[in-house]
mmCIF file of C-alpha atoms in Angstrom:
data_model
loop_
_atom_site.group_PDB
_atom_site.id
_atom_site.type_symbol
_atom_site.label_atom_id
_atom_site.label_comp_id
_atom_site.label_asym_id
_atom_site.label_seq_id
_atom_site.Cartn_x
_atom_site.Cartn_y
_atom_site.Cartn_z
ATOM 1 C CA UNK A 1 147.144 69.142 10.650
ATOM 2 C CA UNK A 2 143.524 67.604 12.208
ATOM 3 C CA UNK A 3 143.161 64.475 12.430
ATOM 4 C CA UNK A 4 140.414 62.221 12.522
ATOM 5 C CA UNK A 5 139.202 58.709 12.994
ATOM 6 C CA UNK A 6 138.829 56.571 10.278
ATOM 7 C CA UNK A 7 135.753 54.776 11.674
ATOM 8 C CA UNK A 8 135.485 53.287 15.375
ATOM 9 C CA UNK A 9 137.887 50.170 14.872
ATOM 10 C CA UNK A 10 140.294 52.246 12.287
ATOM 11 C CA UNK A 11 143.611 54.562 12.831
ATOM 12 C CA UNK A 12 143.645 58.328 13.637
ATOM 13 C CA UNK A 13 144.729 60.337 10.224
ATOM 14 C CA UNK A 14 144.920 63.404 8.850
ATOM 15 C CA UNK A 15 141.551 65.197 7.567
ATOM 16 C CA UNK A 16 142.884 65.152 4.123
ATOM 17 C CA UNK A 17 144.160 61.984 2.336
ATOM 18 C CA UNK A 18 146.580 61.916 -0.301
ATOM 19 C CA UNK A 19 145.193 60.050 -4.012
ATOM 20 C CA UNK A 20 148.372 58.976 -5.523
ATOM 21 C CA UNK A 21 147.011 57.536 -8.536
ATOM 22 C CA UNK A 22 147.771 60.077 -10.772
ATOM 23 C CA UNK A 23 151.328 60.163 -10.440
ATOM 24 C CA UNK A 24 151.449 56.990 -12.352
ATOM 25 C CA UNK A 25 148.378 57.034 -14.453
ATOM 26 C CA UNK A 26 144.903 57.571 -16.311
ATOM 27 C CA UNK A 27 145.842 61.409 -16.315
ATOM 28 C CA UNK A 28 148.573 62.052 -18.788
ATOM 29 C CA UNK A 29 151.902 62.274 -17.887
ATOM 30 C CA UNK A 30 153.645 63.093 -14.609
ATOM 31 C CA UNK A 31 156.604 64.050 -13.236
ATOM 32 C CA UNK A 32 158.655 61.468 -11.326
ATOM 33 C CA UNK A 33 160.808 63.734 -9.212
ATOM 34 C CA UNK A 34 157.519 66.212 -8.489
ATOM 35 C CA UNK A 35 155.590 63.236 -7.736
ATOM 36 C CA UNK A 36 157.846 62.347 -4.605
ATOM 37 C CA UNK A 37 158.407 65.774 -4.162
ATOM 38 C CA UNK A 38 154.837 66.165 -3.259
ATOM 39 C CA UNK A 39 154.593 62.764 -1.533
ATOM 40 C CA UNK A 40 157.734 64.489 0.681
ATOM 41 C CA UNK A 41 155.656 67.972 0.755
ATOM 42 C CA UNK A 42 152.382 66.455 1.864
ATOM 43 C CA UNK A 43 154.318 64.651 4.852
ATOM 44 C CA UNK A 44 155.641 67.469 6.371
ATOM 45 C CA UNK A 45 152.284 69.327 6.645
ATOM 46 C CA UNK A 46 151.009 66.000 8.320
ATOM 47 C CA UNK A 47 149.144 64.162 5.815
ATOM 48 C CA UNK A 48 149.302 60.693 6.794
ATOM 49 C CA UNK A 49 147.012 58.571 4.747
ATOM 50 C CA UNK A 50 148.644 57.453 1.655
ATOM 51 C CA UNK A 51 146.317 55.939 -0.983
ATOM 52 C CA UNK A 52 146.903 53.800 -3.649
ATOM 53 C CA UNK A 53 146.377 50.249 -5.884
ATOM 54 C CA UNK A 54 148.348 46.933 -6.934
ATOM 55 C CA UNK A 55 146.558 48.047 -10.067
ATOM 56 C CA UNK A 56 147.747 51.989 -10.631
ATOM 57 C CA UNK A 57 150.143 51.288 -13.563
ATOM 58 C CA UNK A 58 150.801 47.796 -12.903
ATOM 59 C CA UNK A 59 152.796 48.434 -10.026
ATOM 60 C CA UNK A 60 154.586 51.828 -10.607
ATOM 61 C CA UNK A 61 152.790 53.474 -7.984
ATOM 62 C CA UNK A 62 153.621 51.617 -4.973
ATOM 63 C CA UNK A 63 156.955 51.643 -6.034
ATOM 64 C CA UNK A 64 156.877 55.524 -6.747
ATOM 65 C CA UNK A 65 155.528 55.259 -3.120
ATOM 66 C CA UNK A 66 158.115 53.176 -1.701
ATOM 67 C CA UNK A 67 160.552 55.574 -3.539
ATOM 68 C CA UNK A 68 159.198 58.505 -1.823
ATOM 69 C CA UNK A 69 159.245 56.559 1.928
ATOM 70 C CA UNK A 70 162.303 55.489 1.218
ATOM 71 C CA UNK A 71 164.044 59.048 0.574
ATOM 72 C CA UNK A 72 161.825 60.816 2.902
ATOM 73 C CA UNK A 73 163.507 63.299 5.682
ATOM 74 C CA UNK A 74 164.130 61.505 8.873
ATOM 75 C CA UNK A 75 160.733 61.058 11.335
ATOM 76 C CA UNK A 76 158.245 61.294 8.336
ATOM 77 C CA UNK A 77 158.550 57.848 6.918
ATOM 78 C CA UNK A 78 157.273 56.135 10.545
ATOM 79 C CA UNK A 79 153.881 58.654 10.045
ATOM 80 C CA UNK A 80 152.816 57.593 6.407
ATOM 81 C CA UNK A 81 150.068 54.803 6.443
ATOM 82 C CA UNK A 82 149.372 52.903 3.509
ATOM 83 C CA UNK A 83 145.571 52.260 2.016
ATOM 84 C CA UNK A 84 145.742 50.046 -0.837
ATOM 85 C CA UNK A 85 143.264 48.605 -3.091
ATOM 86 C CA UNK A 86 143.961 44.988 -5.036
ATOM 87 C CA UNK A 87 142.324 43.075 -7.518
ATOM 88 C CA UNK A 88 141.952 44.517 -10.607
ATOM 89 C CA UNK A 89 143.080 42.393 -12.907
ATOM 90 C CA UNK A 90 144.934 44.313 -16.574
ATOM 91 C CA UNK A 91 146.465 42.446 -19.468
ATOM 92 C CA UNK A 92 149.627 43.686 -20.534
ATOM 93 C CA UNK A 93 147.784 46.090 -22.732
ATOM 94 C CA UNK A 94 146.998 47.756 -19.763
ATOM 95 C CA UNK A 95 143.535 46.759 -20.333
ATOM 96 C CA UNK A 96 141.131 45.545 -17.181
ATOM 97 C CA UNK A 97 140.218 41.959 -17.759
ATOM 98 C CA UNK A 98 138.213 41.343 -14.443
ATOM 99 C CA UNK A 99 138.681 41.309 -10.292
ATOM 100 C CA UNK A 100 139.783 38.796 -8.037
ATOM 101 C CA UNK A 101 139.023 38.413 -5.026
ATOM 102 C CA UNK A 102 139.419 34.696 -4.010
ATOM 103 C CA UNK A 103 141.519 34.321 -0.575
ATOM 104 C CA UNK A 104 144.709 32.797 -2.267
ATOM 105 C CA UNK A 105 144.554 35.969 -4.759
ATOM 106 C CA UNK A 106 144.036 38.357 -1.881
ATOM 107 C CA UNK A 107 147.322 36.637 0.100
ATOM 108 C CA UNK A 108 149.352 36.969 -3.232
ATOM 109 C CA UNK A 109 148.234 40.265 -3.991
ATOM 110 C CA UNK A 110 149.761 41.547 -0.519
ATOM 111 C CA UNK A 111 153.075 39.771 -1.127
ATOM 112 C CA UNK A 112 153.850 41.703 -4.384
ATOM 113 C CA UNK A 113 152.100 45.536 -2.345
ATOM 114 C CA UNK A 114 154.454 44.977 0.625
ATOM 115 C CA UNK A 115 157.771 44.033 -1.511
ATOM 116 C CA UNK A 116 156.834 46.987 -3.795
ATOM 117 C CA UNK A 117 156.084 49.301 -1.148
ATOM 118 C CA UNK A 118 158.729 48.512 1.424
ATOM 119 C CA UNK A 119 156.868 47.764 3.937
ATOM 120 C CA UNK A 120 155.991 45.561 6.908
ATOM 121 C CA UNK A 121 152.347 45.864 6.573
ATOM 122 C CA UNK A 122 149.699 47.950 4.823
ATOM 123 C CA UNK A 123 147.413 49.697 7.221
ATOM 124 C CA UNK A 124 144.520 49.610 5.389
ATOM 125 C CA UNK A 125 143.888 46.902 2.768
ATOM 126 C CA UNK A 126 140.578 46.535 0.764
ATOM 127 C CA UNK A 127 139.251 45.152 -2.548
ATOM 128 C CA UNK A 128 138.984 47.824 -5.059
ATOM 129 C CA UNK A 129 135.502 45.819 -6.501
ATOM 130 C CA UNK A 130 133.764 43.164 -5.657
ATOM 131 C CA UNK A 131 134.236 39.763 -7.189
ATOM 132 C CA UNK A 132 130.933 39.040 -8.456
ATOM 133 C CA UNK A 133 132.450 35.330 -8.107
ATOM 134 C CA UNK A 134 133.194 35.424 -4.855
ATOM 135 C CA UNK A 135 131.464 36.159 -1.853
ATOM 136 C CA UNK A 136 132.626 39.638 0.252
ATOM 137 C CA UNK A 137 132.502 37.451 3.456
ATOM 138 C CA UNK A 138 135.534 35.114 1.778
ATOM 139 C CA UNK A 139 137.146 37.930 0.719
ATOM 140 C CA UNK A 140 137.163 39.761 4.044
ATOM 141 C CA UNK A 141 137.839 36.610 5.835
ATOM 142 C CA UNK A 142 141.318 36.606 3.915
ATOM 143 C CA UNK A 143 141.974 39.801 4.460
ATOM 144 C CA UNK A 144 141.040 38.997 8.491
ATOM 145 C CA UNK A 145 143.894 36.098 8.234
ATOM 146 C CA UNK A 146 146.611 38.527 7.141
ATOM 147 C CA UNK A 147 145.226 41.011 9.840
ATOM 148 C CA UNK A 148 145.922 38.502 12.633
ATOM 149 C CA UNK A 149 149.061 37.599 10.746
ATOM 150 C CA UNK A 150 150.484 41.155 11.079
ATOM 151 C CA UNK A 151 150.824 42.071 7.459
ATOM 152 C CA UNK A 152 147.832 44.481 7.219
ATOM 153 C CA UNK A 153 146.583 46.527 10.172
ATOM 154 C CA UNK A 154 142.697 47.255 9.063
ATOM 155 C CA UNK A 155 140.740 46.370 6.305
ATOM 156 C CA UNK A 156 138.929 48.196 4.268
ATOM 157 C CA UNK A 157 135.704 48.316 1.186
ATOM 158 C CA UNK A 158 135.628 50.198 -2.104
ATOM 159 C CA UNK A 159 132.565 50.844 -3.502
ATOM 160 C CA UNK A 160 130.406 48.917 -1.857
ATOM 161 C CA UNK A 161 126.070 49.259 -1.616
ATOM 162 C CA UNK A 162 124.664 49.223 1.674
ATOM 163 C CA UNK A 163 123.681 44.957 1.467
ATOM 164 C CA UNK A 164 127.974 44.322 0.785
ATOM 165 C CA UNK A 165 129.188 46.936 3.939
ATOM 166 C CA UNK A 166 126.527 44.773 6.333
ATOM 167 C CA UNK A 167 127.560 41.680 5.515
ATOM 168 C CA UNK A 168 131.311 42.523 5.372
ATOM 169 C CA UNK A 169 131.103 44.127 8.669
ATOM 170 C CA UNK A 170 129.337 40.933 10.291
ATOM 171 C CA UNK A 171 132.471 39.359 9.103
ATOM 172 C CA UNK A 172 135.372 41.518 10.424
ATOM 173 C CA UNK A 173 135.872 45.341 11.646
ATOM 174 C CA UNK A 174 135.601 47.800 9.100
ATOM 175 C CA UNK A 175 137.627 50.775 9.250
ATOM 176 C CA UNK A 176 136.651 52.685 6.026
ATOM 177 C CA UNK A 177 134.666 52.268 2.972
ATOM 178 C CA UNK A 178 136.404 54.034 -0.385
ATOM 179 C CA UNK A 179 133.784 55.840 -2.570
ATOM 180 C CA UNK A 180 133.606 58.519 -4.707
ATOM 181 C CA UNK A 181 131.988 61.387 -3.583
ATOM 182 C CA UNK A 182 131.620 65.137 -4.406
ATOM 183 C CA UNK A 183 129.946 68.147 -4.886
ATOM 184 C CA UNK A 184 128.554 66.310 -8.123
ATOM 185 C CA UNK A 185 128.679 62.575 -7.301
ATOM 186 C CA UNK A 186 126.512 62.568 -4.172
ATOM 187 C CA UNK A 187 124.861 59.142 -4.670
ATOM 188 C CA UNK A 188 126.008 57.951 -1.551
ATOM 189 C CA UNK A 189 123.910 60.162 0.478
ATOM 190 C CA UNK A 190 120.873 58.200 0.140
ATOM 191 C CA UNK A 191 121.720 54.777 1.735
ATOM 192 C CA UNK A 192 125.486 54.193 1.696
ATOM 193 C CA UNK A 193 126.504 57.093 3.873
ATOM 194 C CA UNK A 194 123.532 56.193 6.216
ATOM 195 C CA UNK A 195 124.770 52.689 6.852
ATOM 196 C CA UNK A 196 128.268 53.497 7.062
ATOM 197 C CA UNK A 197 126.959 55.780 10.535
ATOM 198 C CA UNK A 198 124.907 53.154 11.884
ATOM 199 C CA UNK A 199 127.450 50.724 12.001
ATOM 200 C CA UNK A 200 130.533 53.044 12.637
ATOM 201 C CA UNK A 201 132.577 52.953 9.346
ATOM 202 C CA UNK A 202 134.378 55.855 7.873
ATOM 203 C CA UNK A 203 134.306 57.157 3.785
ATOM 204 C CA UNK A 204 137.407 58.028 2.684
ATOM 205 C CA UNK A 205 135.835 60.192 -0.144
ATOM 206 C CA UNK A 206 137.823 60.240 -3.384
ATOM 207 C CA UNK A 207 137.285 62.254 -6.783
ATOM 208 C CA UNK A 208 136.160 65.538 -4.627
ATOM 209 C CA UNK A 209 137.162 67.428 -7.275
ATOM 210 C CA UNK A 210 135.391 64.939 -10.101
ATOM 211 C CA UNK A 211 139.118 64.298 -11.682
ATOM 212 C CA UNK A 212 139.291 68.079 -12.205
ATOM 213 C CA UNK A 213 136.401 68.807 -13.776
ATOM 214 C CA UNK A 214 135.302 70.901 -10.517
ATOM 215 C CA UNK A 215 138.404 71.743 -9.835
ATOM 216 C CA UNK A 216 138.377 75.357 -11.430
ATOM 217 C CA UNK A 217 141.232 74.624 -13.623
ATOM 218 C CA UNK A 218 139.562 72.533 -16.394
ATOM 219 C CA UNK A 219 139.070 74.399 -19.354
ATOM 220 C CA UNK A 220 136.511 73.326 -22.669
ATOM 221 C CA UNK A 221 139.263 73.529 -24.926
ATOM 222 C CA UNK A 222 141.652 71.285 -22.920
ATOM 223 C CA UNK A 223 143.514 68.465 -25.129
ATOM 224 C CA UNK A 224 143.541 65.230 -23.295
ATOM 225 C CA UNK A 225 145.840 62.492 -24.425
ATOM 226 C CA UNK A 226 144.332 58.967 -25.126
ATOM 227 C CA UNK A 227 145.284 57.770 -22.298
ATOM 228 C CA UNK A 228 143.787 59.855 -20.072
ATOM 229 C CA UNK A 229 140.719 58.366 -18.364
ATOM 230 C CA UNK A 230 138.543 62.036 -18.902
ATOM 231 C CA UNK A 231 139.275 61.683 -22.545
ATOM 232 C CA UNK A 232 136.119 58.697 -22.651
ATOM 233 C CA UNK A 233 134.883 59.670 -19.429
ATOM 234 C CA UNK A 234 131.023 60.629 -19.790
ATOM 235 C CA UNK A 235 130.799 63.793 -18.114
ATOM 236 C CA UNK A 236 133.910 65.536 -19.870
ATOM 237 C CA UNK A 237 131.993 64.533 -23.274
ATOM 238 C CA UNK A 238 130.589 67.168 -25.758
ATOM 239 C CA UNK A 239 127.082 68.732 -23.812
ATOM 240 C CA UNK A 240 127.984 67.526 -20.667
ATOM 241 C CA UNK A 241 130.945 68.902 -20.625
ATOM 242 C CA UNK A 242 129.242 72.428 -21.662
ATOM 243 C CA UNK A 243 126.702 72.132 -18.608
ATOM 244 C CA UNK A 244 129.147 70.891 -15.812
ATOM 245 C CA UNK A 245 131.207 73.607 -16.703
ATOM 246 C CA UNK A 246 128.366 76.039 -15.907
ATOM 247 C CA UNK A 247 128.141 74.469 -12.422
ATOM 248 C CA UNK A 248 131.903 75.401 -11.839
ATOM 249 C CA UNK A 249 131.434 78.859 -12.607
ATOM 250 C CA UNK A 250 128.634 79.390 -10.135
ATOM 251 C CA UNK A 251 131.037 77.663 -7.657
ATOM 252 C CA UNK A 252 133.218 80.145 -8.735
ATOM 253 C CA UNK A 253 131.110 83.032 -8.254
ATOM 254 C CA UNK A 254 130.715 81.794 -4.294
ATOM 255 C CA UNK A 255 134.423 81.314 -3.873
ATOM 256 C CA UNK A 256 135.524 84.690 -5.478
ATOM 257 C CA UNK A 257 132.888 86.055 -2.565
ATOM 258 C CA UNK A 258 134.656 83.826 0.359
ATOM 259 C CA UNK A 259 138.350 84.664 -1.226
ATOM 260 C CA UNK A 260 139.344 80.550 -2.053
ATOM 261 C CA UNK A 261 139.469 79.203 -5.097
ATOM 262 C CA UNK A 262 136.850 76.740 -6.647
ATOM 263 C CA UNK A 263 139.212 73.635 -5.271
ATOM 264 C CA UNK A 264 139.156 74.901 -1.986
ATOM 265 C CA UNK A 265 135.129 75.449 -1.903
ATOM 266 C CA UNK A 266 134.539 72.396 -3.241
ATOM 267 C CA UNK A 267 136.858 70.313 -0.903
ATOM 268 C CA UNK A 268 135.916 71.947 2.255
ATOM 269 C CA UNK A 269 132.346 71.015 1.195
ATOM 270 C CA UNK A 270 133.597 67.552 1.207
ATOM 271 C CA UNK A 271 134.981 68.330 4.917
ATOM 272 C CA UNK A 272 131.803 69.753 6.217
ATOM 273 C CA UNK A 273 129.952 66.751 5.563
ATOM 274 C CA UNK A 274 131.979 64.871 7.646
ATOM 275 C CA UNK A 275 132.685 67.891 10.138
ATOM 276 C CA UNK A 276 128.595 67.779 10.638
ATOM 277 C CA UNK A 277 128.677 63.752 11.731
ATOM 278 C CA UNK A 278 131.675 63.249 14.061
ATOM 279 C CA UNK A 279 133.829 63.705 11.621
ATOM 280 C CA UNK A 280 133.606 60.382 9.411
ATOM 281 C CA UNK A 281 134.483 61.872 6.218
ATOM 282 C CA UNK A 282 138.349 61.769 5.170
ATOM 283 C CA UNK A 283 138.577 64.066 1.684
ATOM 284 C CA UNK A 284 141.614 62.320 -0.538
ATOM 285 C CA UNK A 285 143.364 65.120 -2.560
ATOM 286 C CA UNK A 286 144.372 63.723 -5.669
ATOM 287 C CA UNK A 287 147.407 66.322 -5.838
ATOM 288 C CA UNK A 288 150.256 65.883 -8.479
ATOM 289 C CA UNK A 289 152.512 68.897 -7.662
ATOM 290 C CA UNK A 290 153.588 70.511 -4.911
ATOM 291 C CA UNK A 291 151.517 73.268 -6.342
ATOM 292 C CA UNK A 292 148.091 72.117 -6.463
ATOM 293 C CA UNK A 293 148.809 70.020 -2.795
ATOM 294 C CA UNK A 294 149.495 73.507 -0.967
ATOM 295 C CA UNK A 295 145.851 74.993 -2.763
ATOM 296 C CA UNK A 296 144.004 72.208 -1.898
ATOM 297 C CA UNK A 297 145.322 72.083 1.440
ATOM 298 C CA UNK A 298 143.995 75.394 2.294
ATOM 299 C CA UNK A 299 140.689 74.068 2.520
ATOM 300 C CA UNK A 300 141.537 73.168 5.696
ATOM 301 C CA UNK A 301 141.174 76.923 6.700
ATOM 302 C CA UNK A 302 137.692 77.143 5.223
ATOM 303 C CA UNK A 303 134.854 77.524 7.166
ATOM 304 C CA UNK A 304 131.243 77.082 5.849
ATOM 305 C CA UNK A 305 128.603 78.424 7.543
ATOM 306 C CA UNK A 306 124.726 77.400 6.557
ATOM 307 C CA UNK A 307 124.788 80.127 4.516
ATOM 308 C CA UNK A 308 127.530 79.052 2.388
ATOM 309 C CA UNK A 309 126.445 75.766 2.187
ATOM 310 C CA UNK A 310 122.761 77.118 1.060
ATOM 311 C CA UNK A 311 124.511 78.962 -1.444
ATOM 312 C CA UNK A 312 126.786 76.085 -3.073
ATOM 313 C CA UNK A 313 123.509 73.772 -2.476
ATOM 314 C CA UNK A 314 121.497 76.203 -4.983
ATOM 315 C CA UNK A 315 124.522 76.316 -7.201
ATOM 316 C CA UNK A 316 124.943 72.827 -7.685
ATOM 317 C CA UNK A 317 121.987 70.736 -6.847
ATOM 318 C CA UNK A 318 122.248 67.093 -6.122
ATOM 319 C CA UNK A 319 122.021 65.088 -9.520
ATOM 320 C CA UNK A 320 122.745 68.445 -11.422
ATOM 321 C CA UNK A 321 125.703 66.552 -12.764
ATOM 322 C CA UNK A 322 125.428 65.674 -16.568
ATOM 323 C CA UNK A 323 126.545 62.277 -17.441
ATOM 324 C CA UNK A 324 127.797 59.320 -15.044
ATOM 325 C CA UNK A 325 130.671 59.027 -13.373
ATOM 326 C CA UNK A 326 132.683 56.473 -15.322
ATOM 327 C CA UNK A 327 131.888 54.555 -19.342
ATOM 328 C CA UNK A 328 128.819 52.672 -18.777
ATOM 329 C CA UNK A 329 131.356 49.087 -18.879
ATOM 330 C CA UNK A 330 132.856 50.159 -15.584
ATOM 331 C CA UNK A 331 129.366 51.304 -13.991
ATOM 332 C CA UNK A 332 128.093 47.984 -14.270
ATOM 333 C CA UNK A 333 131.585 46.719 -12.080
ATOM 334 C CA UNK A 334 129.963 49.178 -9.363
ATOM 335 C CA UNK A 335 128.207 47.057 -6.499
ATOM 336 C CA UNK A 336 127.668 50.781 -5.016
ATOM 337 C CA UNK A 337 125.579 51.438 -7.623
ATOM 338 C CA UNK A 338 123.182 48.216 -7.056
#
């Protein structure tokens, strides 16, 4: 497994992340015992980076973590790190009531991660949104006390605009900024990702395969239960859905030529964005089987030369994408999209 930096003042990880999200929720159901199976699978090819929220089904998935940590063979336990995201609030609906990002939430938020996770610390700890009621500087500064405390080892941003990452970073080191980012979400390219350089901060890149939808395993006629977050998300709706399936099968078209599949193009885009700037770009896989963990980490063994990358750039355009990335409610929670 490569490894890479996570920004100047962050660990060394592996060049692909694992999402862990879906094991627990917002895509239908999942299987318990696959789900650690795969945490268990992706530690022994050397992932490292472990990603996860407070927030992922209330809890369940840093216990499902801590599960799979605390079964794992003997030697891979002491290589996972931990990257978790707090303060979302939900009601017991499971609804999202808000964020919270005072400093007393932020040091009660880590009690409850480290007890469910097992852990001693969390190795990369960041705010899943901004508080709009709070300012990012007290909200890093909290998560700088439990740094020097010991429980968390770096700290972290998730989605973020350019103004938040300066003014975080003039408050403590920044190892990583969380966005989303793909062949079809490339908003970041224009000021984010060009701030996060200057100043030395890594993007651990998530929904590289837009929740599936450029996955080459979506279908049209897919039934999605009403739980699952693509069943009101805009671009799996009606027309868009229609058009952003066209982009897949042109993907498809270049990744029948280079013998991968359409996951394995479109992460090892992901990679060769970073691969092209010192390597600041950490892909996380949002794998939930064993299955679709071992496909996606074959794009590790693709190479793109300019000529694929002109080809998959003419395929699928920046802003070719129909529909935004999440229900226009949760946009306006996006200070990345400021």
């Amino acid at each position: 497994m490569r490894t890479r930096p996570l920004g100047s003042t962050g660990p060394q990880v592996s060049a692909l992340g694992l999402g862990c999200m879906g094991m627990s929720s917002l895509y239908g159901e999942a299987d318990r015992a696959e789900s650690v199976a795969t945490i268990h699978a992706a530690l022994e090819a050397g992932v490292t980076l472990l990603d996860t929220g407070d927030f992922y089904a209330m809890g369940h998935n840093e216990m499902l973590i801590g599960e799979a940590l605390r079964t794992a063979p003997a030697g891979l336990r002491e290589q996972a790190l931990t990257s978790v995201k707090f303060g979302a609030l939900r009601g017991p609906d499971g609804n999202w009531i808000g964020y919270d990002g005072r400093p007393a939430a932020v040091q009660n938020f880590a009690a409850y991660s480290l007890q469910r996770l097992g852990v001693d610390h969390i190795d990369v700890y960041r705010i899943a949104r901004v508080d709009p009621d709070v300012p990012i500087e007290e909200t890093v500064g909290a998560i700088a006390e439990l740094v020097e405390k010991g429980y968390v080892k770096h700290i972290g941003l998730s989605e973020v605009g350019a103004e938040t990452i300066r003014r975080a970073a003039a408050t403590a080191p920044i190892s990583d900024v969380q966005i989303e980012y793909s062949l079809i979400s490339r908003g970041i390219e224009d000021r984010i990702l060009p701030t996060t350089r200057e100043l030395g901060i890594a993007i651990t890149a998530y929904g590289v395969l837009s929740r599936g939808l450029i996955s080459g395993h979506f279908t049209r006629d897919r039934q999605l239960a009403a739980t699952d977050f693509r069943a009101f998300s805009p671009r799996f709706q009606g027309e868009n859905l229609d058009h952003n399936l066209t982009l897949v099968e042109a993907l498809r078209k270049i990744a029948e030529q280079k013998g991968v599949s359409v996951a394995q193009l479109a992460i090892a885009w992901v990679l060769s964005r970073g691969q092209r700037h010192n390597t600041d770009i950490v892909p996380l896989i949002g794998a939930r089987t064993r299955e679709r963990l071992s496909e996606a980490l074959g794009a590790l063994e693709v190479t793109l030369d300019d000529a694929d990358l002109n080809a998959i750039e003419a395929a699928v355009p920046a802003d070719s994408a129909a529909g935004e990335r999440y229900p226009q409610a949760q946009m306006a929670h996006l200070d990345s999209e400021r």
